[in-house]
Coordinates of C-alpha atoms (C1' of nucleotides) in Angstrom, one line a residue:
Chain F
X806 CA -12.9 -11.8 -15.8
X807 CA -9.6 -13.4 -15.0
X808 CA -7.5 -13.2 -11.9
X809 CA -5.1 -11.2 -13.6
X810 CA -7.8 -8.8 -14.5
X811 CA -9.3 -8.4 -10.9
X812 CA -6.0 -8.1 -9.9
X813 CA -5.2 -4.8 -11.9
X814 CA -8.5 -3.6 -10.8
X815 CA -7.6 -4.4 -7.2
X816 CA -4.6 -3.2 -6.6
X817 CA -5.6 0.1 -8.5
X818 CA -8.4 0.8 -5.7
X819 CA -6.2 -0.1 -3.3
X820 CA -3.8 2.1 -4.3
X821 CA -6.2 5.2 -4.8
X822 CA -8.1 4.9 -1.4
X823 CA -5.5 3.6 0.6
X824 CA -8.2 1.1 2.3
X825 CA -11.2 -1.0 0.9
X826 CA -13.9 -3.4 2.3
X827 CA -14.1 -6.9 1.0
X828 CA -18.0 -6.0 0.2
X829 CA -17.4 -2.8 -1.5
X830 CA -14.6 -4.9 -3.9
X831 CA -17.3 -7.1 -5.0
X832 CA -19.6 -4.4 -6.1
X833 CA -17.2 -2.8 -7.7
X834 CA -16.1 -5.8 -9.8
X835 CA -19.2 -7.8 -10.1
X836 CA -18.1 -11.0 -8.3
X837 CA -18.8 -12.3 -5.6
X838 CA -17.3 -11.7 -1.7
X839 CA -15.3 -14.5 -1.8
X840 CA -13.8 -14.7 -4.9
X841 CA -12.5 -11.1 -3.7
X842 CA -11.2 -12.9 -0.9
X843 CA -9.3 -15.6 -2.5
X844 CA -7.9 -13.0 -4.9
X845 CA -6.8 -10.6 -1.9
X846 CA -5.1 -13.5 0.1
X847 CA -2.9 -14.2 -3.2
X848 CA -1.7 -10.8 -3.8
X849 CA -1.4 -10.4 0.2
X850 CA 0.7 -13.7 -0.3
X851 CA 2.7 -11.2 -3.4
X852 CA 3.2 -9.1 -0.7
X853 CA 1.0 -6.2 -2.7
X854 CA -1.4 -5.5 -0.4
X855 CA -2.3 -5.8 3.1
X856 CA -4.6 -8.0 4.4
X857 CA -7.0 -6.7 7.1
X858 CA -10.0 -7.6 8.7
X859 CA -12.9 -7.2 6.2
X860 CA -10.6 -5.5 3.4
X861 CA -7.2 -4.7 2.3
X862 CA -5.2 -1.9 2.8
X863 CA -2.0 -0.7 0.8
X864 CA 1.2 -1.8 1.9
X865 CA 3.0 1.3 2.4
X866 CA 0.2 2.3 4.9
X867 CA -0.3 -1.1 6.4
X868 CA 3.8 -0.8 7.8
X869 CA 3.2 2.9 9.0
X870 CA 0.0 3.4 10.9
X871 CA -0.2 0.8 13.5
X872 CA -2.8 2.3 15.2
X873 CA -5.4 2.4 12.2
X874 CA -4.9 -0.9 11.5
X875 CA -7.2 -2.0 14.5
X876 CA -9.7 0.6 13.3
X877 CA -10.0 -0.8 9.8
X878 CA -12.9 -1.7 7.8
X879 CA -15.3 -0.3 10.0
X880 CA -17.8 2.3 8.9
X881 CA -15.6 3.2 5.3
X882 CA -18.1 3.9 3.5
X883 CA -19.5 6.5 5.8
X884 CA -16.3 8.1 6.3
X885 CA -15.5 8.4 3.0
X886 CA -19.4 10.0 2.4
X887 CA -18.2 13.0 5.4
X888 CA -14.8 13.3 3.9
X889 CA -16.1 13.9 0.2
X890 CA -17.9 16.7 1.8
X891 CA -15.7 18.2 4.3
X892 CA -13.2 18.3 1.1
X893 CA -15.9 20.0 -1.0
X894 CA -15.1 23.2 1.5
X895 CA -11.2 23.6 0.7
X896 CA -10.0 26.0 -2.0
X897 CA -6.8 26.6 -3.4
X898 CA -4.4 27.8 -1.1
X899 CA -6.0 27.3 1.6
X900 CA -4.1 26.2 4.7
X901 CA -5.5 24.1 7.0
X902 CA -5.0 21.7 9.9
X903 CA -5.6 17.8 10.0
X904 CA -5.3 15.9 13.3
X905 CA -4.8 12.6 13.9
X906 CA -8.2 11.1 14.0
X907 CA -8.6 7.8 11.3
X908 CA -11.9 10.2 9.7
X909 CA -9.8 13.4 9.1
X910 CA -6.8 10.6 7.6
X911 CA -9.3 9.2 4.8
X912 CA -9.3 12.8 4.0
X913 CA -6.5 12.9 2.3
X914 CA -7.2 11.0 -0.7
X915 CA -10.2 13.4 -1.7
X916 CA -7.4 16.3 -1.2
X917 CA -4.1 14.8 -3.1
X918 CA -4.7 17.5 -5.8
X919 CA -5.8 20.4 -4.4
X920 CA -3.2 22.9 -3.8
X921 CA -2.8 23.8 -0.6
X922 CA -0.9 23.6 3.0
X923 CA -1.7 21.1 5.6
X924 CA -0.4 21.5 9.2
X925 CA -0.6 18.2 11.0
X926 CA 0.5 16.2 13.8
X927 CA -0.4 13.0 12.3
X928 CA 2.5 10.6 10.3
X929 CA 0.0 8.9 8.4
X930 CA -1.5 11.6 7.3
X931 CA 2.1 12.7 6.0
X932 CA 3.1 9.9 4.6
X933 CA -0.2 9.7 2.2
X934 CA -0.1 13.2 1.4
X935 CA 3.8 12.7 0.4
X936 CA 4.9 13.8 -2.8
X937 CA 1.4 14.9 -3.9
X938 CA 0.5 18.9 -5.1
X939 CA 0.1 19.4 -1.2
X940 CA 3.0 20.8 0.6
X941 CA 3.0 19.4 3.9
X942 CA 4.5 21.4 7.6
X943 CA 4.9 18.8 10.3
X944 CA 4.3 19.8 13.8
X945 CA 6.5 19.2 15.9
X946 CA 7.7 17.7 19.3
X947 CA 7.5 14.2 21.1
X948 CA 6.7 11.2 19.2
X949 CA 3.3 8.5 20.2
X950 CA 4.7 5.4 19.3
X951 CA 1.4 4.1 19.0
X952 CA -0.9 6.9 17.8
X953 CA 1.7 7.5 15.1
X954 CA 1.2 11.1 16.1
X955 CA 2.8 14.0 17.6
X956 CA 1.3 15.6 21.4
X957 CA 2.6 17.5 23.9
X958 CA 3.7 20.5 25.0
X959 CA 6.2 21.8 22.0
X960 CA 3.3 20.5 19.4
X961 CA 0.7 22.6 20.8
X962 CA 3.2 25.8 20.9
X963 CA 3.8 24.8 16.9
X964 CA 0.1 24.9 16.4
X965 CA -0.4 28.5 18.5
X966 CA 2.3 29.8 15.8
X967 CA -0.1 29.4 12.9
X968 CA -3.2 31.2 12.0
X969 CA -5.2 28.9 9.3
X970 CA -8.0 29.0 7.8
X971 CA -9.7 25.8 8.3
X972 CA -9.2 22.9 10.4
X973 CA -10.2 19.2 10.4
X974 CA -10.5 17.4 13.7
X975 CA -12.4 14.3 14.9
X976 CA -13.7 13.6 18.5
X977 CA -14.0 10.4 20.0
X978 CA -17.6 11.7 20.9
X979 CA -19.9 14.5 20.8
X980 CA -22.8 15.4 22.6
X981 CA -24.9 18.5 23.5
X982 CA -24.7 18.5 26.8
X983 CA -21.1 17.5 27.3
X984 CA -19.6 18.8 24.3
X985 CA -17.0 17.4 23.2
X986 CA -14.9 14.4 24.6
X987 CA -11.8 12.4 24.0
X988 CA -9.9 9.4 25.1
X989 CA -6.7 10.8 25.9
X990 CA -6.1 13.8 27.5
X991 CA -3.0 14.5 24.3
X992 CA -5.6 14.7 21.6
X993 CA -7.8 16.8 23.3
X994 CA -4.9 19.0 23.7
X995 CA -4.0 19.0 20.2
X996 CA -8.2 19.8 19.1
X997 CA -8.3 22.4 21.0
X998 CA -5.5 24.1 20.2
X999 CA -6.2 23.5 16.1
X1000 CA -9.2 25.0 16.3
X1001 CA -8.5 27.8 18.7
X1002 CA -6.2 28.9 15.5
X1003 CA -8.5 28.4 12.9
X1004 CA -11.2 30.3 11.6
X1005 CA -13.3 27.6 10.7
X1006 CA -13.7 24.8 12.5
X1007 CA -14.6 21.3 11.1
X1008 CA -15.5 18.1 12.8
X1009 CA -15.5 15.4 11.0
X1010 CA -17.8 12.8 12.8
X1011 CA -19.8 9.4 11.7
X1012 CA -23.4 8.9 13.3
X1013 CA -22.2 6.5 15.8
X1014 CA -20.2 8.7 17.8
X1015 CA -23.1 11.4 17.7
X1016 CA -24.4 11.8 21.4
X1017 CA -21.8 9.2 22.7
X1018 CA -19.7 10.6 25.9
X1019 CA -16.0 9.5 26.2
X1020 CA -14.1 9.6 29.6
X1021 CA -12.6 12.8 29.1
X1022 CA -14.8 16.2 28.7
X1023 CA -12.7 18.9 27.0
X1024 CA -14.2 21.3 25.1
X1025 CA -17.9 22.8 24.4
X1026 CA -19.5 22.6 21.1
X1027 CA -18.7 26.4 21.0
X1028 CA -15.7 25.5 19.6
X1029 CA -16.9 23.8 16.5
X1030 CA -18.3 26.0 13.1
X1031 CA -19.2 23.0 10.9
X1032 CA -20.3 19.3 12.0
X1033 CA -19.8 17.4 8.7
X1034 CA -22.1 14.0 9.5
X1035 CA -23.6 11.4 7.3
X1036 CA -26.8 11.3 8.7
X1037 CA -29.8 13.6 8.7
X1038 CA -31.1 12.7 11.9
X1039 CA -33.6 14.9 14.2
X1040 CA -30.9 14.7 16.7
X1041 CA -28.8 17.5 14.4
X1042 CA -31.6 20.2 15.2
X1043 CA -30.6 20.5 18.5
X1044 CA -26.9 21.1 17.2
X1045 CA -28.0 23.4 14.4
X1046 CA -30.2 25.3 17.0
X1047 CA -26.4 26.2 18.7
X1048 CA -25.3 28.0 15.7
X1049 CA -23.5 24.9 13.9
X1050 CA -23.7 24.5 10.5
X1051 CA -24.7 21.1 9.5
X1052 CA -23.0 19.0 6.3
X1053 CA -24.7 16.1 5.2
Chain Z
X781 CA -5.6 -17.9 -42.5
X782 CA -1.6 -18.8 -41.0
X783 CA -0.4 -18.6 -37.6
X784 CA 1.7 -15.6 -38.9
X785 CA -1.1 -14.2 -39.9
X786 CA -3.0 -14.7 -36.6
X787 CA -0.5 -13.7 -34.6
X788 CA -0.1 -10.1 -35.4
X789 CA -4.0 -9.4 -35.5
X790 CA -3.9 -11.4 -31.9
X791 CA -1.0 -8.7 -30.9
X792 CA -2.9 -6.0 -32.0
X793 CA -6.1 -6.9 -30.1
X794 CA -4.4 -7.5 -26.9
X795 CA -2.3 -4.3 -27.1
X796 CA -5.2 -2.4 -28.3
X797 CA -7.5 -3.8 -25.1
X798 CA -5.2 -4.9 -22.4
X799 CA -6.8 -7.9 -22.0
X800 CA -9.2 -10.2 -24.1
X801 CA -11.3 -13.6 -23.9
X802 CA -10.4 -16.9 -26.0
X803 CA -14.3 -16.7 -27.2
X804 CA -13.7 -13.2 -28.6
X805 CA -10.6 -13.9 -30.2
X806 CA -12.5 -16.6 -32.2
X807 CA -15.0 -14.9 -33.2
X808 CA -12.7 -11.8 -34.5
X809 CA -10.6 -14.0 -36.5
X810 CA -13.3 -16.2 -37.5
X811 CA -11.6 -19.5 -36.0
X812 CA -12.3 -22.2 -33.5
X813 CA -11.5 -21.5 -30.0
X814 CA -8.6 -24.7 -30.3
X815 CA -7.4 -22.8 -32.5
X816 CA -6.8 -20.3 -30.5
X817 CA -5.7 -21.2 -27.5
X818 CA -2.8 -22.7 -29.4
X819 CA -1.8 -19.5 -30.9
X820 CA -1.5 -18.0 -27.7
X821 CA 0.5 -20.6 -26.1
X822 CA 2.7 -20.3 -28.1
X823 CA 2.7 -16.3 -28.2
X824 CA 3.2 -16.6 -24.5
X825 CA 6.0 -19.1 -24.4
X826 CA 7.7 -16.4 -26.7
X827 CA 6.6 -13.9 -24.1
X828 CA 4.3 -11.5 -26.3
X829 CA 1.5 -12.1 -24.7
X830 CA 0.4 -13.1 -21.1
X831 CA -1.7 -15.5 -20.9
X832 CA -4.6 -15.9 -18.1
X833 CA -7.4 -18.3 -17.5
X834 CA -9.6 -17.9 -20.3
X835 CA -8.0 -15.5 -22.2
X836 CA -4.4 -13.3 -22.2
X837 CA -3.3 -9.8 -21.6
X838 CA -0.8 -7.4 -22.0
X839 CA 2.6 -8.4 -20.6
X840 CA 3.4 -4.7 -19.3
X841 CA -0.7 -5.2 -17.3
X842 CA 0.4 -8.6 -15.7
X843 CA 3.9 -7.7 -14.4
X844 CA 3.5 -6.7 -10.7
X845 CA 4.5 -2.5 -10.7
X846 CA 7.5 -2.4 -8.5
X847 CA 5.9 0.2 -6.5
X848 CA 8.6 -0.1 -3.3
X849 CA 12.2 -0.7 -4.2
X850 CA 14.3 -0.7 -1.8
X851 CA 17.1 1.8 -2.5
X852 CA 20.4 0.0 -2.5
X853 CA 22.5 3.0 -1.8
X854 CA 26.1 2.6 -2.3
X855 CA 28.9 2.1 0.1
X856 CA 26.6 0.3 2.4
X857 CA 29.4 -1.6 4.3
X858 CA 31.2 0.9 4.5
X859 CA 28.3 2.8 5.9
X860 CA 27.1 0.1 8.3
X861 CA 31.0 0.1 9.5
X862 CA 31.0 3.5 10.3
X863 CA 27.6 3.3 12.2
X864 CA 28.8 0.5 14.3
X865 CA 31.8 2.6 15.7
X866 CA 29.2 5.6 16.4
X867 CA 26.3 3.3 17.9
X868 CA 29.4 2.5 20.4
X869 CA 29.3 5.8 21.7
X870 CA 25.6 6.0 22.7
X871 CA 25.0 5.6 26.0
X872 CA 21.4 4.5 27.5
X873 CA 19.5 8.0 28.5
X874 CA 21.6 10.3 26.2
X875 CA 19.6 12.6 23.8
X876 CA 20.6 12.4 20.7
X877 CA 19.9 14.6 17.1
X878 CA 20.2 12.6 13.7
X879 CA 20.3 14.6 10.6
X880 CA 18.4 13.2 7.3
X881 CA 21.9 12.0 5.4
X882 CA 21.8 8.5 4.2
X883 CA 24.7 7.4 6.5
X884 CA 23.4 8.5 9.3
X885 CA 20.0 6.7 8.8
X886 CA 21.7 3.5 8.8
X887 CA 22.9 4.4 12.5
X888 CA 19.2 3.4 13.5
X889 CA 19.5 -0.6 13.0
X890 CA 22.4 -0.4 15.9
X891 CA 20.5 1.5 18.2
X892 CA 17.0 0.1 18.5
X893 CA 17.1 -1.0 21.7
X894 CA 19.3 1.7 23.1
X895 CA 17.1 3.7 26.3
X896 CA 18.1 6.8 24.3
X897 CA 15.8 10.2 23.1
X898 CA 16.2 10.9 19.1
X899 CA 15.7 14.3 17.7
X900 CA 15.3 14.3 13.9
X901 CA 14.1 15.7 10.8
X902 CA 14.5 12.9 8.9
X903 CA 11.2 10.9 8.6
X904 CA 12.9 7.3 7.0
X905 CA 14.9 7.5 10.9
X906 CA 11.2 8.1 12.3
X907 CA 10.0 5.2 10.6
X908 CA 12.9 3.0 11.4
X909 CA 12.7 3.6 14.6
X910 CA 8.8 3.8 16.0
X911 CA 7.9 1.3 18.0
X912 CA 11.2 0.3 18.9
X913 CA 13.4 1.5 22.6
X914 CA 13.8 4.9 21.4
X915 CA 11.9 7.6 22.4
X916 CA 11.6 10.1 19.1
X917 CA 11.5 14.0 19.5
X918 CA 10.5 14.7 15.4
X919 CA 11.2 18.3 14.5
X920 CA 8.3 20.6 13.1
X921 CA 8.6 22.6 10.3
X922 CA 8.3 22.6 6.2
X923 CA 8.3 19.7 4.9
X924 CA 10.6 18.4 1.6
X925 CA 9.0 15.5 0.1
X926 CA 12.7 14.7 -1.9
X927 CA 14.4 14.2 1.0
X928 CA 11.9 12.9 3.4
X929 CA 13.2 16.0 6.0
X930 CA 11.9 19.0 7.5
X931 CA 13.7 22.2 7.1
X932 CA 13.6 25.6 7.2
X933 CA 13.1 28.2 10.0
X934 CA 11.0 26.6 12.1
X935 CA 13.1 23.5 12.0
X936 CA 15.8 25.5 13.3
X937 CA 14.7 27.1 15.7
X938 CA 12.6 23.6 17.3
X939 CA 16.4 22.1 17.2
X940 CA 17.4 25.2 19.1
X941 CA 15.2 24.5 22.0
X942 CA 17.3 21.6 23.1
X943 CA 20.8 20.9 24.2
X944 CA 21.3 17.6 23.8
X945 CA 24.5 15.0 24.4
X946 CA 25.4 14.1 20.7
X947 CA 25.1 14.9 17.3
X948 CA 25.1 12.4 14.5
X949 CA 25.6 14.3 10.9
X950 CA 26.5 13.9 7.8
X951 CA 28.0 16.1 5.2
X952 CA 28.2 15.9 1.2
X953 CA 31.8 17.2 1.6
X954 CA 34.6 17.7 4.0
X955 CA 38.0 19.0 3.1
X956 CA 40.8 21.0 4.9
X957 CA 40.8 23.4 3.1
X958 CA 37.3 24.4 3.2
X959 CA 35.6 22.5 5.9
X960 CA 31.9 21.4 5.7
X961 CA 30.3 22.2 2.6
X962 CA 26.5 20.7 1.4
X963 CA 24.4 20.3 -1.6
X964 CA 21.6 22.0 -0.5
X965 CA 21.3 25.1 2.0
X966 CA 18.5 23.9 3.6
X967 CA 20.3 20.6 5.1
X968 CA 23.7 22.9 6.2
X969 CA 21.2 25.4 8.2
X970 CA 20.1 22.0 10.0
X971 CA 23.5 20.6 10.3
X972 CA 24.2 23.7 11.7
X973 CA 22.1 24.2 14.0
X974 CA 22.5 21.0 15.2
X975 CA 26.1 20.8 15.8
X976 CA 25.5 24.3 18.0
X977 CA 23.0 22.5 20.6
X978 CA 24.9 19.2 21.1
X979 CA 27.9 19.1 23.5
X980 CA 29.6 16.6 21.3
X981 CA 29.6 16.7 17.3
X982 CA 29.7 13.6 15.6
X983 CA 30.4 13.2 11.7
X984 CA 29.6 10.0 9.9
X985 CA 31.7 10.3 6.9
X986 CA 32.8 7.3 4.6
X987 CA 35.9 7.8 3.0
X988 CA 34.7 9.1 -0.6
X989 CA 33.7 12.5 1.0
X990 CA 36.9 13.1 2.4
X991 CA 38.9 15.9 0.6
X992 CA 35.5 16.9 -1.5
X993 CA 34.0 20.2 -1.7
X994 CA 30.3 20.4 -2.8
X995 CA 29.1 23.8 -4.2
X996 CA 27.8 25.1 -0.9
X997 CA 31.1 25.7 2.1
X998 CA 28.7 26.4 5.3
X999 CA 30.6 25.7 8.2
X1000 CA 34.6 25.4 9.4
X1001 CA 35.9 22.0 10.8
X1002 CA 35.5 23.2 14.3
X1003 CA 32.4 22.6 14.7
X1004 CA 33.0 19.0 14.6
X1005 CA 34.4 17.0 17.6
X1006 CA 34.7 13.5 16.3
X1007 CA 35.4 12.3 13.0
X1008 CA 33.8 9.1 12.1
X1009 CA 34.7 7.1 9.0
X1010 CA 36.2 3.6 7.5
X1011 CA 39.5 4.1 6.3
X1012 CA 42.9 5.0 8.3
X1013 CA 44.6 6.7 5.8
X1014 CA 47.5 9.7 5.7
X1015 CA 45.2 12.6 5.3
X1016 CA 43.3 11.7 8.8
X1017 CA 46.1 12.8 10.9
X1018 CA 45.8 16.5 9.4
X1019 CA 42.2 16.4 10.5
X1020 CA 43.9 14.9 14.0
X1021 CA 46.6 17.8 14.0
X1022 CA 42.9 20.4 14.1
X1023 CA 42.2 18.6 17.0
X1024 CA 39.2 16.5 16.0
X1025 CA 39.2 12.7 17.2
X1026 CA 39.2 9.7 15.0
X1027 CA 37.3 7.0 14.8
X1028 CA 38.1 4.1 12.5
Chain V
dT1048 C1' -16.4 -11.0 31.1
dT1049 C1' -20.3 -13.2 27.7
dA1050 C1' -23.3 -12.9 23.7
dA1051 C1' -24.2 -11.4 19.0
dA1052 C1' -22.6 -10.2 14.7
dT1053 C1' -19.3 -10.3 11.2
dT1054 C1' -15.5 -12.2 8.7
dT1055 C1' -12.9 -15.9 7.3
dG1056 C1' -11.6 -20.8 6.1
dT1057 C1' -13.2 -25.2 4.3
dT1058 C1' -15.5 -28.3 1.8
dC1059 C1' -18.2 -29.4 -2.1
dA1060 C1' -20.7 -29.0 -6.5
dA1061 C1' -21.4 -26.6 -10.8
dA1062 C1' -19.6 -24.1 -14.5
dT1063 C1' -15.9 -23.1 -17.3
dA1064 C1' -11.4 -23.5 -19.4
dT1065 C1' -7.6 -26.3 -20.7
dA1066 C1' -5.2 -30.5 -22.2
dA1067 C1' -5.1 -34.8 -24.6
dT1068 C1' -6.5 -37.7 -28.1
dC1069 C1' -8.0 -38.6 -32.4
dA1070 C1' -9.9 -37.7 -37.0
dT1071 C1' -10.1 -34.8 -41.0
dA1072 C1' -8.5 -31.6 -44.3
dA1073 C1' -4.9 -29.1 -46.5
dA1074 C1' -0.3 -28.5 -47.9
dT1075 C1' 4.1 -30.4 -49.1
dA1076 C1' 7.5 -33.6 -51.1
dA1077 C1' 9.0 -37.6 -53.5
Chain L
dT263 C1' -0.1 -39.8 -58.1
dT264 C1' 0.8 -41.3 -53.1
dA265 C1' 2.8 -40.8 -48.8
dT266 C1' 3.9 -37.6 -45.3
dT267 C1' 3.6 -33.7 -42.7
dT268 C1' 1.1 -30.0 -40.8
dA269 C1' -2.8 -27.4 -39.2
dT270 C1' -7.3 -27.5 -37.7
dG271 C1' -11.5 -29.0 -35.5
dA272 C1' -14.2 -32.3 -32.6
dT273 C1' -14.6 -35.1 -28.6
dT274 C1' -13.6 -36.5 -24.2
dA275 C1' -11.1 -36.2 -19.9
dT276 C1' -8.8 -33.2 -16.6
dA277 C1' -7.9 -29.0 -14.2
dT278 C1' -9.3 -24.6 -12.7
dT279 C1' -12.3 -21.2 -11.1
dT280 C1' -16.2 -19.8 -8.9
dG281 C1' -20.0 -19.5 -5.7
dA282 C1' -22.7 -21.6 -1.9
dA283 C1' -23.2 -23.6 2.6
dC284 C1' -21.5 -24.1 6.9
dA285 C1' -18.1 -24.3 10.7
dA286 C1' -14.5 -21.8 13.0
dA287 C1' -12.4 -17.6 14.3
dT288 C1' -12.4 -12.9 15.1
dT289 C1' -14.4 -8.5 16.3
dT290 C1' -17.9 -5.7 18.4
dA291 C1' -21.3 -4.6 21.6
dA292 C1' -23.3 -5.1 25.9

DNA sequence: TTAAATTTGTTCAAATATAATCATAAATAA
DNA sequence: TTATTTATGATTATATTTGAACAAATTTAA
């Protein structure tokens, strides 16, 4: 197969997911890591992709979400397994809320064609979902520069003016006996008031942040319906055994 | 078998696959790989074919998909003329609104490291702005994946919540006669509301729009304070004589 | 912070493709 | 016919691509 070739292949899995590992490329195209590599640093050099550590991302979300660019290329595949799922749960017309976690944004690509509303706070989440069959309400109010999302105040009064029937969140950790916990006191504000207007709640949440405490405790697990995970370890009993239901 | 000959079974494979090897091509036609590889030299110097390592492709597979164009909207010195007059009137701490016209997004490059507040619904001013001086207040609401904007009732009612120092808008038309009119509803209910919550009203307006109606009349002159445009011309002193100020 | 793990860049060798050269065969013209 | 041109194929040399091994840089975890 010819650079060219690769090429076309490349920039067509770039384009669908948005962001891709340099080991996943490989599999997919039966070559080797670094041939992926050199080919990726040449269209990087084209200026049709974005380079990141360990993958590539497209370049229309490479210039917009700052902040996911440090988070890139780690745990992907994993995500992607807990998005698959947590989109297997939306129906037509369904009108839900996204936050502005970097799990609940790979969401979008598994929801592009569904029709149905998303509330969210989060501009990258926007800009993918941008001229797809979703129609899209921004919440509103001040601007974080660098978590490319809207907090505060006015945002959580937007959220308290809808009743939806899902929502989406991520935590930066979960545990049982501290529930859940963030790393800024604006998100948390913003999770809890998503799913305090939803009638299910989702978390979206890989195994690594699964009994892992951050600085801030906000919320109990009360507050959650439905942990979507990617692993089926014993620890989840214990959560199942508080009333969650469990996607894996 | 002639070139001629070769030639348009060699098109038809490589439109019929997208992209082919030198080895297959040999065997099809029953002809040395030499042979080949000639053949297609000389295809691509007449720019049928493209050729890669090892084999050739379609020309429409190999040309790089112009994905982002940069829109090279007309009037743009004008435009960039007018902005430069307006940016003059922003002082550091002022709140500002910005509509989601084309002219008015061009205001952004002057003020980027102004110590102001924006409020918008226009998500290209978003982007053109994050991570710059500005602080951004982004208005919630519905949004229209055209025009890159949020509109509706919600909108309205966010922009209502403030009273801010200035208001940057831009019309489709402006005429004496008539005063503001629009091309859509949805952008004069913003312009509207904008113009009511901002002490001072300011309209970017290059000279093409001035003395043209657009199907929608939403609002009288008066709810403009300052005029901002490129040329001096005769008709401005009739908008002068209604009591608006001039810039040009 | 340091240490471990991962990713990337570099160099080199093998495989493959291309270009160059020459010889042969076929077609054309005198 | 013969001489000349043209197309094709074979052979060899050159260039490109690829993958492996290892060092350097970066990221993650502790």
């Amino acid at each position: 197969m010819s650079y060219q070739n690769r090429k076309q292949k490349l920039l067509k899995i770039v384009e669908q997911h948005g962001e891709v590992e340099v080991k996943e490329l490989a599999q997919k195209l039966e070559t080797s890591e670094i041939t992926i590599r050199r080919d990726l640093a040449l269209m990087a050099a084209d200026g049709l992709i974005f380079r990141t550590h360990g993958g590539a991302m497209k370049m229309s979300l490479a210039s917009i979400p700052v902040s996911f660019q440090q988070k890139t290329s780690t745990n992907i595949e994993q995500k992607d397994y807990i998005c698959r799922l947590a989109a297997q749960e939306i129906l037509d017309n369904d009108i839900i809320f996204m936050d502005c976690g970097s799990t609940v944004f790979r969401l979008c690509q598994f929801i592009k064609n569904k029709r149905i509303k998303v509330i969210t706070n989060s501009l990258p989440v926007v800009y993918e979902l941008l001229n797809t069959e979703v129609s899209i309400n921004l919440i509103g109010g001040e601007l974080d520069g660098n978590r490319q999302a809207i907090h505060g105040k006015i945002a959580v009064e937007h959220i308290e003016r809808y009743k939806v029937d899902k929502a989406f969140l991520g935590v930066d950790g979960i545990s049982i006996e501290n529930g859940l916990s963030a790393a800024s006191e604006k998100e948390a504000e913003i999770t809890t008031a998503m799913a305090a207007n939803a009638q299910s709640t989702y978390l979206l949440c890989d195994s690594s942040k699964l009994g892992k405490d951050k600085y801030l405790k906000f919320a109990p697990l009360t507050i959650i319906d439905v942990l979507v995970t990617n692993q089926a370890t014993d620890l989840l009993k214990s959560y199942q055994d508080l009333g969650l239901r469990i996607l894996n």
